[in-house]
Structures are given as structure tokens and as C-alpha cells.
mmCIF file of C-alpha atoms and ligand atoms in Angstrom:
data_model
loop_
_atom_site.group_PDB
_atom_site.id
_atom_site.type_symbol
_atom_site.label_atom_id
_atom_site.label_comp_id
_atom_site.label_asym_id
_atom_site.label_seq_id
_atom_site.Cartn_x
_atom_site.Cartn_y
_atom_site.Cartn_z
ATOM 1 C CA MET U 1 -17.599 9.135 -14.996
ATOM 2 C CA ALA U 2 -14.964 9.528 -17.708
ATOM 3 C CA TRP U 3 -12.124 11.809 -16.786
ATOM 4 C CA GLU U 4 -12.424 14.162 -19.707
ATOM 5 C CA THR U 5 -16.172 14.571 -19.416
ATOM 6 C CA MET U 6 -16.163 15.509 -15.725
ATOM 7 C CA THR U 7 -17.688 18.891 -15.269
ATOM 8 C CA THR U 8 -15.207 21.295 -13.794
ATOM 9 C CA MET U 9 -15.564 24.827 -12.543
ATOM 10 C CA THR U 10 -13.729 26.046 -15.614
ATOM 11 C CA THR U 11 -14.938 29.209 -17.073
ATOM 12 C CA ASP U 12 -12.587 31.180 -19.234
ATOM 13 C CA ARG U 13 -11.831 33.087 -16.116
ATOM 14 C CA SER U 14 -10.927 30.993 -13.167
ATOM 15 C CA VAL U 15 -8.214 31.900 -10.693
ATOM 16 C CA VAL U 16 -6.458 30.251 -7.779
ATOM 17 C CA VAL U 17 -4.947 32.872 -5.482
ATOM 18 C CA LYS U 18 -2.389 31.820 -2.899
ATOM 19 C CA ILE U 19 -1.342 34.117 -0.103
ATOM 20 C CA GLY U 20 1.803 33.417 1.882
ATOM 21 C CA THR U 21 2.488 33.344 5.594
ATOM 22 C CA THR U 22 4.383 36.654 5.746
ATOM 23 C CA SER U 23 1.398 38.355 4.123
ATOM 24 C CA VAL U 24 -1.365 36.614 6.071
ATOM 25 C CA THR U 25 0.254 37.266 9.458
ATOM 26 C CA ASP U 26 1.606 40.391 11.117
ATOM 27 C CA ALA U 27 4.928 40.986 12.875
ATOM 28 C CA ARG U 28 3.671 39.235 16.009
ATOM 29 C CA GLY U 29 2.341 36.249 14.118
ATOM 30 C CA GLY U 30 -1.315 37.154 14.531
ATOM 31 C CA VAL U 31 -3.618 37.175 11.504
ATOM 32 C CA ALA U 32 -3.257 40.373 9.436
ATOM 33 C CA HIS U 33 -6.958 41.197 9.169
ATOM 34 C CA ASP U 34 -6.423 44.186 6.869
ATOM 35 C CA VAL U 35 -4.679 42.001 4.269
ATOM 36 C CA LEU U 36 -7.453 39.401 4.402
ATOM 37 C CA SER U 37 -10.117 42.095 4.041
ATOM 38 C CA SER U 38 -8.401 43.568 1.036
ATOM 39 C CA LEU U 39 -8.144 40.176 -0.647
ATOM 40 C CA ALA U 40 -11.768 39.351 0.193
ATOM 41 C CA HIS U 41 -12.797 42.579 -1.530
ATOM 42 C CA ASP U 42 -10.918 41.563 -4.684
ATOM 43 C CA VAL U 43 -12.317 38.033 -4.640
ATOM 44 C CA VAL U 44 -15.895 39.294 -4.327
ATOM 45 C CA THR U 45 -15.347 41.822 -7.114
ATOM 46 C CA LEU U 46 -13.991 39.129 -9.412
ATOM 47 C CA ARG U 47 -16.881 36.799 -8.666
ATOM 48 C CA GLU U 48 -19.284 39.572 -9.594
ATOM 49 C CA GLN U 49 -17.448 39.786 -12.917
ATOM 50 C CA GLY U 50 -17.979 36.085 -13.530
ATOM 51 C CA TRP U 51 -14.673 34.714 -12.284
ATOM 52 C CA SER U 52 -14.482 31.579 -10.219
ATOM 53 C CA VAL U 53 -11.962 31.963 -7.415
ATOM 54 C CA VAL U 54 -10.277 29.538 -5.017
ATOM 55 C CA VAL U 55 -8.145 30.911 -2.173
ATOM 56 C CA VAL U 56 -5.106 28.985 -0.929
ATOM 57 C CA THR U 57 -3.978 30.311 2.420
ATOM 58 C CA SER U 58 -0.837 29.803 4.470
ATOM 59 C CA GLY U 59 -0.314 31.030 8.003
ATOM 60 C CA ALA U 60 -1.775 28.283 10.193
ATOM 61 C CA ILE U 61 1.513 27.369 11.831
ATOM 62 C CA THR U 62 2.590 30.938 12.473
ATOM 63 C CA ALA U 63 -0.829 31.991 13.787
ATOM 64 C CA GLY U 64 -0.979 28.865 15.948
ATOM 65 C CA TRP U 65 2.403 29.490 17.541
ATOM 66 C CA ALA U 66 1.525 33.134 18.178
ATOM 67 C CA HIS U 67 -1.463 31.814 20.113
ATOM 68 C CA VAL U 68 0.200 29.133 22.242
ATOM 69 C CA GLY U 69 3.916 29.970 22.136
ATOM 70 C CA GLU U 70 3.749 32.747 24.745
ATOM 71 C CA GLY U 71 6.135 34.934 22.787
ATOM 72 C CA ARG U 72 8.842 32.307 22.549
ATOM 73 C CA GLY U 73 10.826 31.886 19.322
ATOM 74 C CA ARG U 74 9.342 29.679 16.611
ATOM 75 C CA PRO U 75 10.222 26.010 17.196
ATOM 76 C CA THR U 76 11.976 24.031 14.497
ATOM 77 C CA ASP U 77 10.714 20.588 15.436
ATOM 78 C CA SER U 78 8.342 19.514 12.674
ATOM 79 C CA THR U 79 6.039 17.568 14.994
ATOM 80 C CA ILE U 80 5.520 20.665 17.135
ATOM 81 C CA LEU U 81 4.985 22.836 14.064
ATOM 82 C CA GLN U 82 2.425 20.437 12.658
ATOM 83 C CA ALA U 83 0.643 20.214 15.991
ATOM 84 C CA VAL U 84 0.593 23.987 16.253
ATOM 85 C CA SER U 85 -1.104 24.223 12.852
ATOM 86 C CA ALA U 86 -4.120 22.562 14.491
ATOM 87 C CA VAL U 87 -4.382 25.630 16.722
ATOM 88 C CA GLY U 88 -3.786 28.146 13.970
ATOM 89 C CA GLN U 89 -6.012 26.678 11.260
ATOM 90 C CA PRO U 90 -9.349 27.460 12.997
ATOM 91 C CA LEU U 91 -8.079 30.932 13.925
ATOM 92 C CA LEU U 92 -7.166 31.471 10.293
ATOM 93 C CA MET U 93 -10.531 30.230 9.057
ATOM 94 C CA ASP U 94 -12.340 32.456 11.506
ATOM 95 C CA ALA U 95 -10.362 35.396 10.156
ATOM 96 C CA TRP U 96 -11.291 34.476 6.576
ATOM 97 C CA ARG U 97 -14.935 34.068 7.588
ATOM 98 C CA ARG U 98 -14.904 37.543 9.089
ATOM 99 C CA ALA U 99 -13.124 39.031 6.059
ATOM 100 C CA PHE U 100 -15.892 37.801 3.728
ATOM 101 C CA ALA U 101 -18.817 38.369 6.113
ATOM 102 C CA PRO U 102 -19.363 42.057 5.235
ATOM 103 C CA HIS U 103 -19.947 40.922 1.628
ATOM 104 C CA GLY U 104 -22.461 38.290 2.691
ATOM 105 C CA VAL U 105 -20.212 35.561 1.285
ATOM 106 C CA ALA U 106 -19.519 32.318 3.153
ATOM 107 C CA VAL U 107 -16.217 30.477 3.170
ATOM 108 C CA GLY U 108 -15.522 26.748 3.261
ATOM 109 C CA GLN U 109 -12.373 25.078 4.531
ATOM 110 C CA VAL U 110 -10.734 22.452 2.311
ATOM 111 C CA LEU U 111 -7.596 20.788 3.686
ATOM 112 C CA LEU U 112 -5.574 18.775 1.187
ATOM 113 C CA ALA U 113 -2.555 16.506 1.444
ATOM 114 C CA PRO U 114 -0.324 15.123 -1.321
ATOM 115 C CA LEU U 115 -2.105 11.781 -1.307
ATOM 116 C CA ASP U 116 -5.312 13.548 -2.280
ATOM 117 C CA PHE U 117 -3.606 14.434 -5.545
ATOM 118 C CA SER U 118 -1.936 11.145 -6.315
ATOM 119 C CA HIS U 119 -4.957 8.944 -5.778
ATOM 120 C CA ARG U 120 -7.050 9.526 -8.861
ATOM 121 C CA GLY U 121 -10.439 8.890 -7.287
ATOM 122 C CA GLN U 122 -9.610 11.225 -4.432
ATOM 123 C CA TYR U 123 -8.362 13.833 -6.907
ATOM 124 C CA LEU U 124 -11.648 13.805 -8.805
ATOM 125 C CA HIS U 125 -13.556 13.952 -5.559
ATOM 126 C CA ALA U 126 -11.628 17.019 -4.374
ATOM 127 C CA ARG U 127 -12.441 18.626 -7.701
ATOM 128 C CA SER U 128 -16.145 17.883 -7.307
ATOM 129 C CA THR U 129 -16.128 19.434 -3.837
ATOM 130 C CA LEU U 130 -14.462 22.629 -5.055
ATOM 131 C CA THR U 131 -16.903 22.814 -7.949
ATOM 132 C CA ALA U 132 -19.878 22.286 -5.639
ATOM 133 C CA LEU U 133 -18.687 24.978 -3.223
ATOM 134 C CA HIS U 134 -18.393 27.411 -6.114
ATOM 135 C CA ALA U 135 -21.885 26.523 -7.301
ATOM 136 C CA LEU U 136 -23.180 27.198 -3.773
ATOM 137 C CA GLY U 137 -21.635 30.669 -3.852
ATOM 138 C CA VAL U 138 -19.098 29.697 -1.202
ATOM 139 C CA VAL U 139 -15.437 30.678 -1.453
ATOM 140 C CA ALA U 140 -13.224 27.642 -0.918
ATOM 141 C CA VAL U 141 -10.241 28.406 1.327
ATOM 142 C CA VAL U 142 -7.612 25.701 0.930
ATOM 143 C CA ASN U 143 -4.578 24.855 3.043
ATOM 144 C CA GLU U 144 -2.390 21.825 3.414
ATOM 145 C CA ASN U 145 -3.632 19.368 6.021
ATOM 146 C CA ASP U 146 -0.540 20.158 8.086
ATOM 147 C CA ALA U 147 -1.686 18.569 11.322
ATOM 148 C CA VAL U 148 -1.750 15.019 10.034
ATOM 149 C CA ALA U 149 0.265 14.903 6.797
ATOM 150 C CA ASP U 150 3.352 12.719 7.114
ATOM 151 C CA GLU U 151 6.468 14.922 7.248
ATOM 152 C CA GLU U 152 8.128 12.824 4.559
ATOM 153 C CA ILE U 153 5.407 13.435 2.043
ATOM 154 C CA ARG U 154 4.133 16.855 3.006
ATOM 155 C CA PHE U 155 4.153 19.610 0.432
ATOM 156 C CA GLY U 156 5.672 21.852 3.099
ATOM 157 C CA ASP U 157 5.033 24.963 1.083
ATOM 158 C CA ASN U 158 1.758 26.107 -0.322
ATOM 159 C CA ASP U 159 3.185 27.263 -3.659
ATOM 160 C CA ARG U 160 3.236 23.738 -5.036
ATOM 161 C CA LEU U 161 -0.123 23.013 -3.461
ATOM 162 C CA ALA U 162 -1.580 26.102 -5.166
ATOM 163 C CA ALA U 163 -0.186 25.031 -8.557
ATOM 164 C CA LEU U 164 -1.767 21.612 -8.131
ATOM 165 C CA VAL U 165 -5.085 23.164 -7.136
ATOM 166 C CA ALA U 166 -4.877 25.343 -10.272
ATOM 167 C CA ASN U 167 -4.475 22.139 -12.261
ATOM 168 C CA LEU U 168 -7.253 20.470 -10.360
ATOM 169 C CA VAL U 169 -9.817 23.141 -11.174
ATOM 170 C CA THR U 170 -8.318 23.832 -14.633
ATOM 171 C CA ALA U 171 -7.824 27.463 -13.705
ATOM 172 C CA SER U 172 -6.838 30.050 -16.278
ATOM 173 C CA HIS U 173 -4.705 31.934 -13.741
ATOM 174 C CA LEU U 174 -2.642 31.317 -10.640
ATOM 175 C CA VAL U 175 -1.691 34.317 -8.504
ATOM 176 C CA LEU U 176 0.946 33.940 -5.790
ATOM 177 C CA LEU U 177 0.694 36.903 -3.426
ATOM 178 C CA THR U 178 3.804 37.461 -1.380
ATOM 179 C CA ASP U 179 5.997 39.993 0.402
ATOM 180 C CA THR U 180 8.075 41.075 -2.608
ATOM 181 C CA PRO U 181 7.090 43.109 -5.695
ATOM 182 C CA GLY U 182 7.526 39.961 -7.809
ATOM 183 C CA LEU U 183 10.568 38.177 -9.223
ATOM 184 C CA LEU U 184 13.611 40.464 -9.183
ATOM 185 C CA THR U 185 16.787 40.247 -11.284
ATOM 186 C CA ALA U 186 18.831 39.709 -8.099
ATOM 187 C CA ASP U 187 18.411 39.494 -4.343
ATOM 188 C CA PRO U 188 17.799 43.150 -3.421
ATOM 189 C CA ARG U 189 19.503 42.678 -0.041
ATOM 190 C CA LEU U 190 22.732 41.858 -1.870
ATOM 191 C CA ASP U 191 22.317 43.916 -5.010
ATOM 192 C CA PRO U 192 20.549 47.284 -4.687
ATOM 193 C CA SER U 193 20.323 47.621 -8.474
ATOM 194 C CA ALA U 194 17.921 44.630 -8.637
ATOM 195 C CA THR U 195 14.881 45.339 -10.793
ATOM 196 C CA LEU U 196 11.514 43.680 -11.285
ATOM 197 C CA ILE U 197 11.161 41.174 -14.135
ATOM 198 C CA ASP U 198 7.699 41.945 -15.467
ATOM 199 C CA VAL U 199 7.165 39.131 -17.965
ATOM 200 C CA VAL U 200 8.651 35.664 -18.219
ATOM 201 C CA THR U 201 7.965 33.764 -21.412
ATOM 202 C CA SER U 202 9.869 30.610 -20.535
ATOM 203 C CA ILE U 203 11.418 29.348 -17.341
ATOM 204 C CA ASP U 204 15.010 28.228 -17.863
ATOM 205 C CA SER U 205 17.818 27.350 -15.486
ATOM 206 C CA ARG U 206 19.130 30.928 -15.519
ATOM 207 C CA LEU U 207 15.814 32.131 -14.166
ATOM 208 C CA GLU U 208 15.755 29.384 -11.582
ATOM 209 C CA ASN U 209 19.172 30.606 -10.427
ATOM 210 C CA VAL U 210 17.886 34.169 -10.197
ATOM 211 C CA ALA U 211 15.137 32.902 -7.942
ATOM 212 C CA GLY U 212 17.820 31.236 -5.842
ATOM 213 C CA ALA U 213 16.939 30.208 -2.366
ATOM 214 C CA SER U 214 15.481 33.487 -1.132
ATOM 215 C CA ARG U 215 13.490 32.982 2.025
ATOM 216 C CA SER U 216 11.529 35.263 4.197
ATOM 217 C CA GLY U 217 11.392 34.810 7.942
ATOM 218 C CA VAL U 218 8.302 32.694 8.495
ATOM 219 C CA GLY U 219 7.095 31.416 5.125
ATOM 220 C CA SER U 220 8.462 28.140 3.922
ATOM 221 C CA GLY U 221 8.486 28.685 0.193
ATOM 222 C CA GLY U 222 10.799 31.479 -0.946
ATOM 223 C CA MET U 223 11.174 32.589 -4.549
ATOM 224 C CA ALA U 224 12.583 29.273 -5.791
ATOM 225 C CA SER U 225 9.434 27.428 -4.803
ATOM 226 C CA LYS U 226 7.305 30.119 -6.460
ATOM 227 C CA VAL U 227 9.181 29.764 -9.722
ATOM 228 C CA ALA U 228 8.859 25.965 -9.478
ATOM 229 C CA ALA U 229 5.108 26.387 -8.964
ATOM 230 C CA ALA U 230 4.944 28.807 -11.902
ATOM 231 C CA ARG U 231 6.767 26.243 -14.034
ATOM 232 C CA MET U 232 4.272 23.550 -13.156
ATOM 233 C CA ALA U 233 1.286 25.822 -13.721
ATOM 234 C CA THR U 234 2.391 27.469 -16.967
ATOM 235 C CA TRP U 235 3.202 24.043 -18.347
ATOM 236 C CA SER U 236 -0.394 23.052 -17.847
ATOM 237 C CA GLY U 237 -1.643 26.214 -19.517
ATOM 238 C CA VAL U 238 -2.142 28.374 -16.422
ATOM 239 C CA THR U 239 -0.875 31.967 -16.574
ATOM 240 C CA THR U 240 0.929 32.670 -13.306
ATOM 241 C CA VAL U 241 1.563 35.971 -11.551
ATOM 242 C CA ILE U 242 3.790 36.607 -8.529
ATOM 243 C CA ALA U 243 2.711 39.891 -6.975
ATOM 244 C CA PRO U 244 2.867 41.822 -3.698
ATOM 245 C CA ALA U 245 0.049 41.052 -1.257
ATOM 246 C CA ARG U 246 0.263 44.361 0.591
ATOM 247 C CA ALA U 247 -0.730 46.530 -2.334
ATOM 248 C CA GLU U 248 -4.030 48.118 -3.213
ATOM 249 C CA THR U 249 -6.404 45.602 -4.876
ATOM 250 C CA PRO U 250 -3.527 43.155 -5.442
ATOM 251 C CA LEU U 251 -5.537 40.378 -7.036
ATOM 252 C CA LEU U 252 -7.420 42.662 -9.417
ATOM 253 C CA ARG U 253 -4.191 44.285 -10.538
ATOM 254 C CA ALA U 254 -2.406 40.964 -10.924
ATOM 255 C CA LEU U 255 -5.125 39.888 -13.357
ATOM 256 C CA THR U 256 -5.280 43.026 -15.477
ATOM 257 C CA GLY U 257 -2.590 41.610 -17.737
ATOM 258 C CA THR U 258 -0.993 45.015 -18.230
ATOM 259 C CA HIS U 259 2.339 43.683 -16.983
ATOM 260 C CA ASP U 260 2.951 46.691 -14.788
ATOM 261 C CA PHE U 261 2.414 44.876 -11.513
ATOM 262 C CA GLY U 262 4.250 41.803 -10.305
ATOM 263 C CA THR U 263 5.841 39.203 -12.560
ATOM 264 C CA THR U 264 3.661 37.428 -15.113
ATOM 265 C CA PHE U 265 4.701 33.999 -16.356
ATOM 266 C CA GLU U 266 3.005 33.366 -19.664
ATOM 267 C CA ALA U 267 1.241 30.045 -20.070
ATOM 268 C CA ARG U 268 2.505 27.578 -22.606
ATOM 269 C CA GLY U 269 0.308 27.674 -25.697
ATOM 270 C CA GLU U 270 -0.636 24.037 -25.552
ATOM 271 C CA ARG U 271 -2.592 23.031 -22.493
ATOM 272 C CA LEU U 272 -2.095 19.543 -21.103
ATOM 273 C CA SER U 273 -5.341 17.657 -20.660
ATOM 274 C CA ALA U 274 -6.481 17.360 -17.045
ATOM 275 C CA ARG U 275 -5.439 13.744 -17.006
ATOM 276 C CA LYS U 276 -1.982 14.387 -18.445
ATOM 277 C CA ALA U 277 -1.426 17.271 -16.038
ATOM 278 C CA TRP U 278 -2.319 14.872 -13.264
ATOM 279 C CA ILE U 279 0.233 12.337 -14.531
ATOM 280 C CA ALA U 280 2.918 14.986 -15.012
ATOM 281 C CA PHE U 281 2.626 16.881 -11.769
ATOM 282 C CA ALA U 282 0.275 15.390 -9.233
ATOM 283 C CA VAL U 283 1.042 11.736 -8.948
ATOM 284 C CA ALA U 284 4.325 10.752 -7.283
ATOM 285 C CA SER U 285 6.596 8.510 -9.306
ATOM 286 C CA SER U 286 7.410 5.065 -7.995
ATOM 287 C CA GLY U 287 10.382 4.270 -10.188
ATOM 288 C CA VAL U 288 12.524 5.056 -13.204
ATOM 289 C CA VAL U 289 12.529 3.495 -16.645
ATOM 290 C CA SER U 290 15.717 4.346 -18.584
ATOM 291 C CA ILE U 291 15.423 4.196 -22.359
ATOM 292 C CA ASN U 292 17.763 4.193 -25.344
ATOM 293 C CA GLN U 293 18.157 6.802 -28.075
ATOM 294 C CA GLY U 294 15.909 5.009 -30.551
ATOM 295 C CA ALA U 295 13.056 4.848 -28.070
ATOM 296 C CA LEU U 296 13.537 8.515 -27.168
ATOM 297 C CA GLU U 297 13.208 9.477 -30.820
ATOM 298 C CA ALA U 298 10.109 7.325 -31.232
ATOM 299 C CA LEU U 299 8.532 9.089 -28.252
ATOM 300 C CA GLU U 300 9.572 12.634 -29.033
ATOM 301 C CA ASN U 301 9.519 12.722 -32.826
ATOM 302 C CA HIS U 302 6.799 10.251 -33.675
ATOM 303 C CA GLY U 303 4.441 10.348 -30.692
ATOM 304 C CA ARG U 304 4.773 6.615 -30.121
ATOM 305 C CA SER U 305 4.231 4.526 -27.034
ATOM 306 C CA LEU U 306 7.217 3.270 -25.047
ATOM 307 C CA LEU U 307 7.990 -0.330 -25.976
ATOM 308 C CA ARG U 308 9.921 -2.859 -23.967
ATOM 309 C CA VAL U 309 12.677 -3.144 -26.588
ATOM 310 C CA GLY U 310 13.613 0.491 -25.956
ATOM 311 C CA VAL U 311 14.102 0.039 -22.216
ATOM 312 C CA GLU U 312 17.687 -0.202 -20.982
ATOM 313 C CA SER U 313 17.073 -0.572 -17.274
ATOM 314 C CA ILE U 314 14.528 -0.004 -14.534
ATOM 315 C CA THR U 315 14.753 0.992 -10.893
ATOM 316 C CA GLY U 316 12.102 1.112 -8.177
ATOM 317 C CA ASP U 317 9.432 -1.183 -6.977
ATOM 318 C CA PHE U 318 6.507 -0.081 -9.132
ATOM 319 C CA VAL U 319 3.367 -2.006 -9.894
ATOM 320 C CA GLU U 320 1.103 -1.831 -12.921
ATOM 321 C CA GLY U 321 -0.614 1.569 -13.115
ATOM 322 C CA ASP U 322 2.032 3.404 -11.067
ATOM 323 C CA ALA U 323 3.709 6.528 -12.374
ATOM 324 C CA VAL U 324 7.351 6.317 -13.400
ATOM 325 C CA GLU U 325 9.903 8.801 -14.644
ATOM 326 C CA VAL U 326 11.341 8.038 -18.046
ATOM 327 C CA HIS U 327 15.040 8.889 -18.301
ATOM 328 C CA GLY U 328 16.842 9.388 -21.611
ATOM 329 C CA PRO U 329 20.254 7.955 -22.518
ATOM 330 C CA GLY U 330 21.985 10.878 -20.746
ATOM 331 C CA GLY U 331 20.063 10.262 -17.534
ATOM 332 C CA ALA U 332 17.819 13.340 -17.793
ATOM 333 C CA VAL U 333 14.077 13.100 -17.157
ATOM 334 C CA VAL U 334 12.379 13.146 -20.559
ATOM 335 C CA ALA U 335 8.863 11.989 -19.733
ATOM 336 C CA LYS U 336 6.563 10.657 -17.094
ATOM 337 C CA GLY U 337 3.897 8.053 -17.519
ATOM 338 C CA LEU U 338 1.833 5.253 -16.087
ATOM 339 C CA VAL U 339 3.417 1.825 -16.556
ATOM 340 C CA ARG U 340 1.555 -1.204 -17.811
ATOM 341 C CA ALA U 341 3.903 -3.656 -16.100
ATOM 342 C CA SER U 342 5.208 -4.165 -12.607
ATOM 343 C CA ALA U 343 8.934 -4.037 -11.911
ATOM 344 C CA GLU U 344 8.746 -7.629 -10.774
ATOM 345 C CA SER U 345 7.181 -8.997 -13.956
ATOM 346 C CA PHE U 346 8.867 -6.523 -16.298
ATOM 347 C CA ASN U 347 10.607 -9.071 -18.474
ATOM 348 C CA ASP U 348 7.415 -11.008 -19.074
ATOM 349 C CA ALA U 349 5.371 -7.916 -19.811
ATOM 350 C CA ASP U 350 3.572 -7.092 -23.038
ATOM 351 C CA ASP U 351 5.417 -4.973 -25.568
ATOM 352 C CA VAL U 352 3.838 -1.678 -24.561
ATOM 353 C CA ILE U 353 5.373 -0.485 -21.316
ATOM 354 C CA VAL U 354 3.873 3.007 -21.273
ATOM 355 C CA HIS U 355 1.068 3.707 -23.711
ATOM 356 C CA ARG U 356 1.261 7.095 -25.382
ATOM 357 C CA ASP U 357 -2.118 8.061 -23.866
ATOM 358 C CA ASP U 358 -0.529 7.628 -20.446
ATOM 359 C CA LEU U 359 2.719 9.411 -21.320
ATOM 360 C CA VAL U 360 3.654 13.081 -20.918
ATOM 361 C CA LEU U 361 6.756 14.343 -22.697
ATOM 362 C CA LEU U 362 8.509 16.798 -20.429
ATOM 363 C CA ARG U 363 11.057 18.352 -22.756
ATOM 364 C CA ARG U 364 8.800 19.847 -25.392
ATOM 365 C CA PRO U 365 9.261 23.618 -25.732
HETATM 366 N N1 LIG W 401 0.591 25.210 5.352
HETATM 367 C C1 LIG W 401 1.477 26.079 6.097
HETATM 368 C C2 LIG W 401 0.695 26.908 7.094
HETATM 369 O O1 LIG W 401 -0.482 27.109 6.943
HETATM 370 C C3 LIG W 401 2.172 27.083 5.216
HETATM 371 C C4 LIG W 401 3.121 26.564 4.241
HETATM 372 C C5 LIG W 401 3.801 27.732 3.520
HETATM 373 O O2 LIG W 401 4.452 28.550 4.192
HETATM 374 O O3 LIG W 401 3.640 27.867 2.316
HETATM 375 O O4 LIG W 401 1.281 27.383 8.043
#
């Protein structure tokens, strides 16, 4: 089936809601049933209003350790943490099942790993599954497949995973529910005058600095990873909201668009096609193609393909069809695309190295 004609679950109103570990679990690491119930209420309400909703949940590792750790401090060894997720994930799913049960709504577990996003066939298949669950009236509850994902290539935090799922289902909104009121002007522990930023129209380096490396005790993301996820999502046309999980009807309020709750990151006007969003954000790059100024201008000002004459150097061991980063003369990433030549046979390749249909410019405002 052609990529662009795949049916997706897109309605005008489609939301991916991610809830973080500190919100899903309580002080002892057990599942916070009240928070899950409150979110289930919002999800059911939205579905009645015609929204399609996918839940991305964290908390498996923390809930798992609370169950088997006998009160000991959280381990740092990644193998232990991943193993413990195998204990916590079914506990978490049982809690979600119970949160939705009073509404007569079933939940389905979908565990994803980075490879599911970079392999195109797998990507489309994951999308079909999420679409089919929605059609069955089931709420998909997604987490990373922590137990088996290779540490080197794990997402590690569910913020990025949630942004990729938002891309996958071509959601209109991504809501990241967390343990802060939203994005603040400074770290409130260091600066008591910190205030909430209610709307962000574009994410620049200043904002990324504001987000800093704030971390809460048990979650792995922090504000920096939320802003990175917001960047990815808004770039693909998904409005993103960071909002407090422990508030009344948090998801409903995050979606009201009145900007009085949480931080809303406005979506870029132009939405990347599903395929280009996949190239830009989902598939890992296998190398770098560095280009000269003339080629950069041809790409950015004239919408051309990348030709071999414009390439200064290459690094990496890519093969035909792999994704590569395109670096400009200054060394900055200017685009990403699928190459039509392997690194090995680069000098014998046809003129077109990255066709414009396979190229995403990453510096456009
Ligand atoms: N997948 C991890 C878990 O369920 C959570 C990652 C995160 O904190 O975002 O424990």
C-alpha cells in the first residue's frame, strides 16, 4: 500500500497523551490509582466527543522495583532496571485496565522499541495496529519495550517515544503530563520568582537552556527531554502541551486551548508529510554527507535534489536507502534524507545522491 494513501486514525482531533513516572507512581513507587482514574475519565470523555486518544505510560521500572526491591533504594544498573520493568509492566497494565473498567472500555498494551520506528514496514504495521485498536473501541496504552530493548539504542525516556507515536498516528495534539505546572522561566528550586510560560511559538536555544537539565527523582526525562519532544512534534504539525498530571481533568484542560493551563507549544503551520516526518525524526541516521555552499543554496532556495557535485565529504558506513544527516559548510545539520548510493560506491554513484522527495530541510522557519 502506498505510504500516503494508508488510512490512519487521523481525525481533526487526535491526541497522544503521555504520563510520566512521577505522576503514574506514588511516593512508595506503587501505581497511583487516583491519577490513572482521573486520566481515564478524561480519555473516555474525549472519545465521546469524537477524539481518538492514545496513552503513552511510564512507570514500569519504578512499579516493578517497588514490587521486588523490598524497600531498597532504586538500582542504577541498567540491566537490573530493564529486568525490573518486566515485573512492573503487567502491574501497570492491570492498573490501567482497572482505571478504564468502570467506563466499560478495554485497554490494549503496545510495547515499542526504536527499531519499530526506523524499519518502515514495521512502522506502518505499528500504525495499523493502533488504528485497529481505536476502531475496536480499545484504548491503546503504549510503553517502551524496556525489558528487551538494547541499552545502546533505547529511547530511555518516553517523551521522545510519545512524540514519535504522535507522528505515527498523525495526531493533532501531544500532551505531556508531568509533575510541574508546565515549562517555567527558571528552575523554581533555584529561583523563586520563576513563572509559567504559557505559550511558545518557536523553540530556540534560549528556551532549550531554560529547560536545562531539570530532573525529578524517578522519571528519566526532565524538562529538556520534554522540550526536545515538543520540538519534534511541533515540527511535524502537532500542537504540544506540557501540563500537570495531578490537576483536575488535566487532559481536558490541556486541550481547551485557552492557554491558562500548562505550556502550549504551537505547531508549525506547515505539516510534514507522514513519510517526511518519518525520515526527519524516526529513522536513525547511518552517516553524514557534508555539502558545499552552492549545494546548500540549491536545496534551501530552489528545492532541488542533492547532487554528487555538491558533496564535499562523507562519513559513516551507509548503504543505499539509509538515512544520512546532511551538514552544511559550517558543519551544522541542515537536512536529513535517504541516500541513493552506498558509502562504498559513492564515487561511482549516479548524480542524484538524495532525491528531493527523500529530503527534509531542517532549518526552515
Ligand atoms: N519506559 C520507562 C518505564 O516505564 C519510563 C521511561 C521514562 O521515565 O520516561 O519505566
